[in-house]
CSV table of C-alpha atoms and ligand atoms in Angstrom, one decimal:
chain,number,residue,atom,x,y,z
A,881,MET,CA,-29.2,-112.1,64.5
A,882,SER,CA,-25.6,-113.2,64.2
A,883,ASP,CA,-24.0,-114.9,67.2
A,884,ILE,CA,-21.3,-112.3,67.5
A,885,PHE,CA,-20.7,-108.7,66.5
A,886,PRO,CA,-17.2,-108.6,64.9
A,887,VAL,CA,-14.9,-105.8,65.9
A,888,VAL,CA,-11.6,-105.5,63.9
A,889,VAL,CA,-8.8,-103.1,64.9
A,890,GLY,CA,-6.3,-102.5,62.1
A,891,ILE,CA,-3.2,-100.6,63.2
A,892,CYS,CA,-0.6,-99.2,60.9
A,893,LEU,CA,3.0,-99.3,62.2
A,894,ASP,CA,4.3,-96.9,59.6
A,895,ALA,CA,7.2,-95.2,61.4
A,896,GLU,CA,9.4,-93.2,59.0
A,897,ALA,CA,8.0,-94.9,55.9
A,898,ILE,CA,4.9,-92.8,55.8
A,899,TRP,CA,6.9,-89.6,55.3
A,900,VAL,CA,9.3,-91.1,52.8
A,901,GLY,CA,6.4,-92.6,50.9
A,902,LYS,CA,4.7,-89.2,50.6
A,903,ALA,CA,7.9,-87.6,49.1
A,904,PRO,CA,11.3,-89.2,48.6
A,905,GLU,CA,13.1,-86.0,49.5
A,906,ASN,CA,11.7,-86.3,53.0
A,907,LYS,CA,14.4,-88.9,53.7
A,908,ASP,CA,16.7,-85.9,54.3
A,909,ARG,CA,14.4,-84.3,56.9
A,910,PRO,CA,15.3,-86.0,60.3
A,911,VAL,CA,12.9,-83.9,62.3
A,912,LEU,CA,10.0,-84.8,60.1
A,913,LEU,CA,11.0,-88.5,60.1
A,914,SER,CA,11.0,-88.3,63.9
A,915,HIS,CA,7.2,-87.9,63.9
A,916,GLY,CA,7.2,-91.5,62.6
A,917,ALA,CA,10.0,-92.8,64.8
A,918,PHE,CA,7.8,-91.9,67.7
A,919,ALA,CA,5.8,-95.0,66.9
A,920,VAL,CA,8.5,-97.4,67.9
A,921,ARG,CA,10.3,-95.3,70.5
A,922,GLU,CA,7.2,-94.3,72.6
A,923,GLY,CA,3.9,-95.3,71.2
A,924,LEU,CA,4.0,-99.1,70.7
A,925,ALA,CA,4.7,-100.4,74.2
A,926,PRO,CA,1.8,-98.6,75.9
A,927,LEU,CA,-0.5,-99.4,73.0
A,928,LEU,CA,0.3,-103.1,73.2
A,929,ASP,CA,-0.4,-103.0,76.9
A,930,LEU,CA,-3.7,-101.3,76.4
A,931,LEU,CA,-4.8,-103.9,73.8
A,932,ASP,CA,-3.9,-106.7,76.2
A,933,GLU,CA,-5.9,-104.9,79.0
A,934,HIS,CA,-9.0,-104.9,76.7
A,935,GLY,CA,-8.5,-108.4,75.3
A,936,VAL,CA,-8.0,-107.1,71.7
A,937,ARG,CA,-6.2,-109.1,69.1
A,938,ALA,CA,-5.5,-106.6,66.3
A,939,THR,CA,-3.9,-106.6,62.9
A,940,PHE,CA,-0.7,-104.6,62.6
A,941,PHE,CA,0.1,-103.4,59.1
A,942,VAL,CA,3.8,-102.8,58.6
A,943,PRO,CA,5.6,-101.5,55.5
A,944,GLY,CA,8.6,-103.7,54.6
A,945,MET,CA,10.9,-100.8,55.0
A,946,THR,CA,9.8,-100.3,58.6
A,947,ALA,CA,10.0,-104.0,59.3
A,948,ASP,CA,13.6,-104.2,58.0
A,949,ARG,CA,14.5,-101.2,60.2
A,950,TYR,CA,12.7,-102.4,63.3
A,951,PRO,CA,12.4,-106.2,63.1
A,952,ASP,CA,12.2,-106.6,66.9
A,953,ALA,CA,9.1,-104.3,67.0
A,954,VAL,CA,7.4,-106.5,64.4
A,955,ARG,CA,8.3,-109.7,66.2
A,956,LEU,CA,7.0,-108.2,69.5
A,957,CYS,CA,3.6,-107.4,67.9
A,958,ALA,CA,3.4,-111.0,66.6
A,959,ALA,CA,4.6,-112.5,69.9
A,960,ARG,CA,1.8,-110.6,71.7
A,961,GLY,CA,-0.8,-112.4,69.6
A,962,HIS,CA,-1.5,-109.9,66.8
A,963,GLU,CA,-1.8,-110.6,63.1
A,964,ILE,CA,0.9,-109.0,61.0
A,965,GLY,CA,-0.4,-107.6,57.7
A,966,SER,CA,1.5,-106.1,54.8
A,967,HIS,CA,1.4,-102.4,54.0
A,968,GLY,CA,3.7,-102.3,50.9
A,969,TYR,CA,7.4,-101.9,51.1
A,970,ALA,CA,8.2,-98.1,51.0
A,971,HIS,CA,4.7,-96.9,51.7
A,972,LEU,CA,4.3,-95.8,48.0
A,973,PRO,CA,0.8,-95.0,46.8
A,974,VAL,CA,0.2,-97.8,44.2
A,975,HIS,CA,-1.9,-95.7,41.8
A,976,THR,CA,1.2,-93.6,41.1
A,977,LEU,CA,3.5,-96.5,40.2
A,978,THR,CA,4.4,-98.4,37.0
A,979,ALA,CA,3.2,-102.0,36.7
A,980,GLU,CA,6.8,-103.2,37.5
A,981,GLN,CA,7.2,-100.9,40.5
A,982,GLU,CA,3.8,-101.9,41.9
A,983,GLU,CA,4.6,-105.6,41.8
A,984,ARG,CA,8.0,-105.0,43.4
A,985,GLU,CA,6.4,-103.0,46.2
A,986,LEU,CA,3.9,-105.7,46.9
A,987,VAL,CA,6.3,-108.6,46.7
A,988,THR,CA,9.2,-107.1,48.7
A,989,GLY,CA,6.7,-106.0,51.4
A,990,LEU,CA,5.3,-109.5,51.8
A,991,GLU,CA,8.8,-111.1,51.7
A,992,SER,CA,10.3,-108.8,54.2
A,993,LEU,CA,7.6,-109.6,56.8
A,994,GLY,CA,7.8,-113.3,55.9
A,995,ARG,CA,11.5,-113.3,56.6
A,996,ILE,CA,11.1,-111.5,59.9
A,997,THR,CA,8.2,-113.3,61.4
A,998,GLY,CA,8.4,-116.6,59.7
A,999,THR,CA,4.9,-116.2,58.3
A,1000,ARG,CA,4.1,-114.6,54.9
A,1001,PRO,CA,1.2,-112.3,55.4
A,1002,VAL,CA,-2.2,-112.9,53.7
A,1003,THR,CA,-3.7,-109.6,54.7
A,1004,TRP,CA,-2.8,-106.4,52.8
A,1005,ARG,CA,-3.5,-102.7,53.3
A,1006,SER,CA,-2.6,-100.4,50.5
A,1007,PRO,CA,-0.6,-97.3,51.6
A,1008,SER,CA,-3.1,-94.5,51.5
A,1009,TRP,CA,-6.0,-96.9,50.6
A,1010,GLU,CA,-5.7,-96.8,46.8
A,1011,PHE,CA,-5.7,-99.5,44.1
A,1012,SER,CA,-4.5,-99.3,40.6
A,1013,PRO,CA,-6.4,-101.1,37.8
A,1014,ARG,CA,-3.7,-103.9,38.2
A,1015,THR,CA,-3.8,-104.3,42.0
A,1016,MET,CA,-6.4,-107.0,42.2
A,1017,ASP,CA,-4.6,-109.3,39.8
A,1018,LEU,CA,-1.3,-108.7,41.7
A,1019,LEU,CA,-2.9,-109.6,45.0
A,1020,LEU,CA,-4.4,-112.8,43.5
A,1021,ARG,CA,-1.0,-113.7,42.0
A,1022,HIS,CA,1.0,-113.2,45.2
A,1023,GLY,CA,-1.3,-114.9,47.7
A,1024,VAL,CA,-3.1,-112.0,49.4
A,1025,ARG,CA,-6.5,-113.2,50.6
A,1026,VAL,CA,-7.7,-110.3,52.8
A,1027,SER,CA,-7.9,-106.7,51.6
A,1028,THR,CA,-8.7,-103.8,54.0
A,1029,ASN,CA,-9.1,-100.9,51.5
A,1030,TYR,CA,-12.5,-100.4,50.0
A,1031,HIS,CA,-15.0,-97.9,51.5
A,1032,ASP,CA,-18.1,-99.3,49.8
A,1033,ALA,CA,-19.9,-101.4,52.4
A,1034,LEU,CA,-20.8,-101.9,56.1
A,1035,ARG,CA,-20.2,-105.6,56.0
A,1036,PRO,CA,-17.2,-107.8,55.0
A,1037,TYR,CA,-17.7,-109.2,51.5
A,1038,ARG,CA,-16.0,-111.4,48.9
A,1039,HIS,CA,-14.6,-109.7,45.8
A,1040,MET,CA,-16.3,-111.0,42.6
A,1041,ARG,CA,-15.2,-110.9,38.9
A,1042,ASP,CA,-17.6,-111.6,36.0
A,1043,GLY,CA,-20.1,-113.0,38.5
A,1044,ARG,CA,-17.7,-115.4,40.1
A,1045,PRO,CA,-16.2,-115.3,43.6
A,1046,LEU,CA,-12.5,-114.5,43.9
A,1047,PRO,CA,-10.4,-115.8,46.8
A,1048,ILE,CA,-10.1,-112.3,48.3
A,1049,VAL,CA,-12.3,-111.0,51.1
A,1050,GLU,CA,-12.7,-107.3,51.7
A,1051,LEU,CA,-13.0,-105.8,55.2
A,1052,PRO,CA,-14.2,-102.3,54.2
A,1053,VAL,CA,-12.8,-99.3,56.0
A,1054,GLN,CA,-14.0,-95.7,56.5
A,1055,TRP,CA,-12.1,-92.5,56.9
A,1056,HIS,CA,-14.3,-91.3,59.8
A,1057,LEU,CA,-13.4,-94.6,61.7
A,1058,ALA,CA,-9.6,-93.8,61.4
A,1059,ASP,CA,-7.4,-91.7,63.6
A,1060,ALA,CA,-5.5,-90.0,60.8
A,1061,PRO,CA,-8.2,-87.4,59.8
A,1062,TYR,CA,-8.2,-86.1,63.4
A,1063,PHE,CA,-4.5,-86.3,64.3
A,1064,LEU,CA,-2.2,-86.5,61.3
A,1065,TYR,CA,-0.2,-83.3,61.1
A,1066,GLY,CA,3.2,-82.1,59.7
A,1067,GLY,CA,5.1,-82.3,56.5
A,1068,GLN,CA,2.8,-81.5,53.6
A,1069,VAL,CA,-0.2,-82.3,55.8
A,1070,GLY,CA,-1.9,-79.3,57.4
A,1071,ARG,CA,-5.1,-79.6,59.3
A,1072,VAL,CA,-6.6,-78.4,62.6
A,1073,ILE,CA,-5.3,-80.6,65.5
A,1074,ARG,CA,-8.4,-81.9,67.2
A,1075,PRO,CA,-9.1,-83.0,70.8
A,1076,ALA,CA,-9.1,-86.8,71.1
A,1077,THR,CA,-12.7,-86.6,72.3
A,1078,ASP,CA,-13.8,-85.5,68.7
A,1079,ALA,CA,-12.6,-88.8,67.4
A,1080,GLU,CA,-14.2,-90.6,70.4
A,1081,GLN,CA,-17.5,-89.0,69.7
A,1082,VAL,CA,-17.6,-89.9,66.0
A,1083,TRP,CA,-16.4,-93.5,66.6
A,1084,THR,CA,-18.8,-94.1,69.5
A,1085,GLU,CA,-21.9,-92.8,67.6
A,1086,GLU,CA,-20.9,-94.8,64.5
A,1087,PHE,CA,-20.2,-98.0,66.6
A,1088,ASP,CA,-23.6,-97.7,68.2
A,1089,GLY,CA,-25.3,-97.4,64.8
A,1090,LEU,CA,-23.3,-100.3,63.3
A,1091,TYR,CA,-24.1,-102.5,66.3
A,1092,GLU,CA,-27.8,-102.1,65.5
A,1093,THR,CA,-27.3,-102.8,61.7
A,1094,PRO,CA,-27.8,-106.4,60.8
A,1095,GLY,CA,-24.7,-108.1,59.5
A,1096,ALA,CA,-22.5,-105.1,60.0
A,1097,PHE,CA,-19.1,-105.0,61.7
A,1098,TYR,CA,-17.0,-102.4,63.3
A,1099,HIS,CA,-13.6,-101.7,61.8
A,1100,LEU,CA,-11.3,-99.2,63.5
A,1101,THR,CA,-8.1,-97.9,61.9
A,1102,LEU,CA,-5.3,-96.6,64.0
A,1103,HIS,CA,-1.6,-95.5,63.5
A,1104,VAL,CA,0.8,-96.1,66.3
A,1105,GLN,CA,2.5,-92.7,65.7
A,1106,LEU,CA,-0.8,-90.9,66.1
A,1107,ILE,CA,-2.8,-92.8,68.7
A,1108,GLY,CA,0.3,-93.6,70.9
A,1109,HIS,CA,0.2,-90.4,72.8
A,1110,PRO,CA,-0.9,-90.5,76.5
A,1111,GLY,CA,-4.1,-88.5,76.2
A,1112,ARG,CA,-5.2,-90.2,73.0
A,1113,LEU,CA,-4.5,-93.6,74.5
A,1114,ARG,CA,-6.8,-92.7,77.4
A,1115,MET,CA,-9.5,-91.9,74.8
A,1116,LEU,CA,-8.9,-95.2,73.1
A,1117,SER,CA,-9.2,-97.0,76.4
A,1118,ARG,CA,-12.5,-95.4,77.1
A,1119,HIS,CA,-13.8,-96.2,73.6
A,1120,LEU,CA,-12.7,-99.9,73.8
A,1121,LYS,CA,-14.5,-100.1,77.2
A,1122,HIS,CA,-17.7,-98.8,75.6
A,1123,VAL,CA,-17.3,-101.3,72.7
A,1124,ARG,CA,-16.6,-104.2,75.1
A,1125,GLY,CA,-19.7,-103.2,77.2
A,1126,ARG,CA,-22.1,-104.5,74.5
A,1127,PRO,CA,-23.1,-108.2,74.4
A,1128,ARG,CA,-21.9,-110.3,71.4
A,1129,VAL,CA,-18.9,-108.1,70.7
A,1130,ALA,CA,-15.9,-110.2,69.6
A,1131,PHE,CA,-12.5,-108.7,68.7
A,1132,LEU,CA,-11.2,-110.6,65.6
A,1133,THR,CA,-8.0,-110.2,63.6
A,1134,SER,CA,-8.5,-109.4,59.9
A,1135,GLN,CA,-7.9,-113.0,59.0
A,1136,GLN,CA,-10.4,-114.3,61.5
A,1137,ALA,CA,-13.1,-111.8,60.4
A,1138,ALA,CA,-12.5,-112.7,56.7
A,1139,ALA,CA,-12.8,-116.4,57.5
A,1140,ARG,CA,-16.4,-115.8,58.4
A,1141,VAL,CA,-17.3,-114.7,54.9
A,1142,PRO,CA,-18.6,-117.6,52.7
B,1714,ZN,ZN1,0.4,-96.2,56.3
C-alpha cells in the first residue's frame, strides 16, 4: 500500500471567458457574463479561505483572457500557495479550431500567465476537456508536462507513443467528480439545478471507493463561479472534512501529483 493517498483539487477560474468561449456573440450579453464575473467578485475570497482552513494546496486553471482581465486575482491565488495551470486563452474548445488557431490559443494562454505570475505553467487543462488529433504534439512542443483531461483511468499515468514514454503525465478526471454537471446553468446550458448535497453524496461515495482502490487517487474539479456560493461552500467544507478524516490523505498540486509518476 502506498505511503499516501493523493488528493488533487483542480479549480477553474473561468470568469467571463467560459461564456465567450461557448459562443463569441455572448460578449454582448452583460448579464450572462455576470455569471462568470461572480467568480472574482464574490466566490474567490471565501473559497481561498476555505482551502486554507483545510490545508489544501490546489491547482487553479485560468484562461489567459481571464488572467489579463483580473491579474490581481491570479497573483492572489499564486501568493496563497496554489499552482497556476493554463486553461487556454479564450476558453475555446480545441477540437473546433484550425491548427493555427489551436497553437495560438495554447501559446497565448501560457504566455499570459507567465507574464502575470513570473512562472510559465507546465500544467494544462483543455477548455471543455477535449483534444484534437494535434493537441499532444502542441503540448510537447510548448513545454506542457501535466495534462488533466482524459477520463480513462483511476490512477495518474504517463502518456506513451509507439511504446515509448512521453514527458507528459495525465491526471485523469471524471465528470461525476466535477461541480459543473450539478450546478452549471444559464446561456445555452439548461439543466435541473440540484441541491449541493447531491454532489456531496456522489463525491463522497466515489472518494470512499477510490480510497480502497490500490494505486488510485482522488481528483476533484471545481469552478469558482459555481462552487463559490455560500451553501455550496458549506458542502465543500463538509466534504473536505470527510476526505481529511482518512489516514494517508495528502493534498497535492497537479505538478506534485504528476511528479510521483515514474
Ligand atoms: Zn473552463
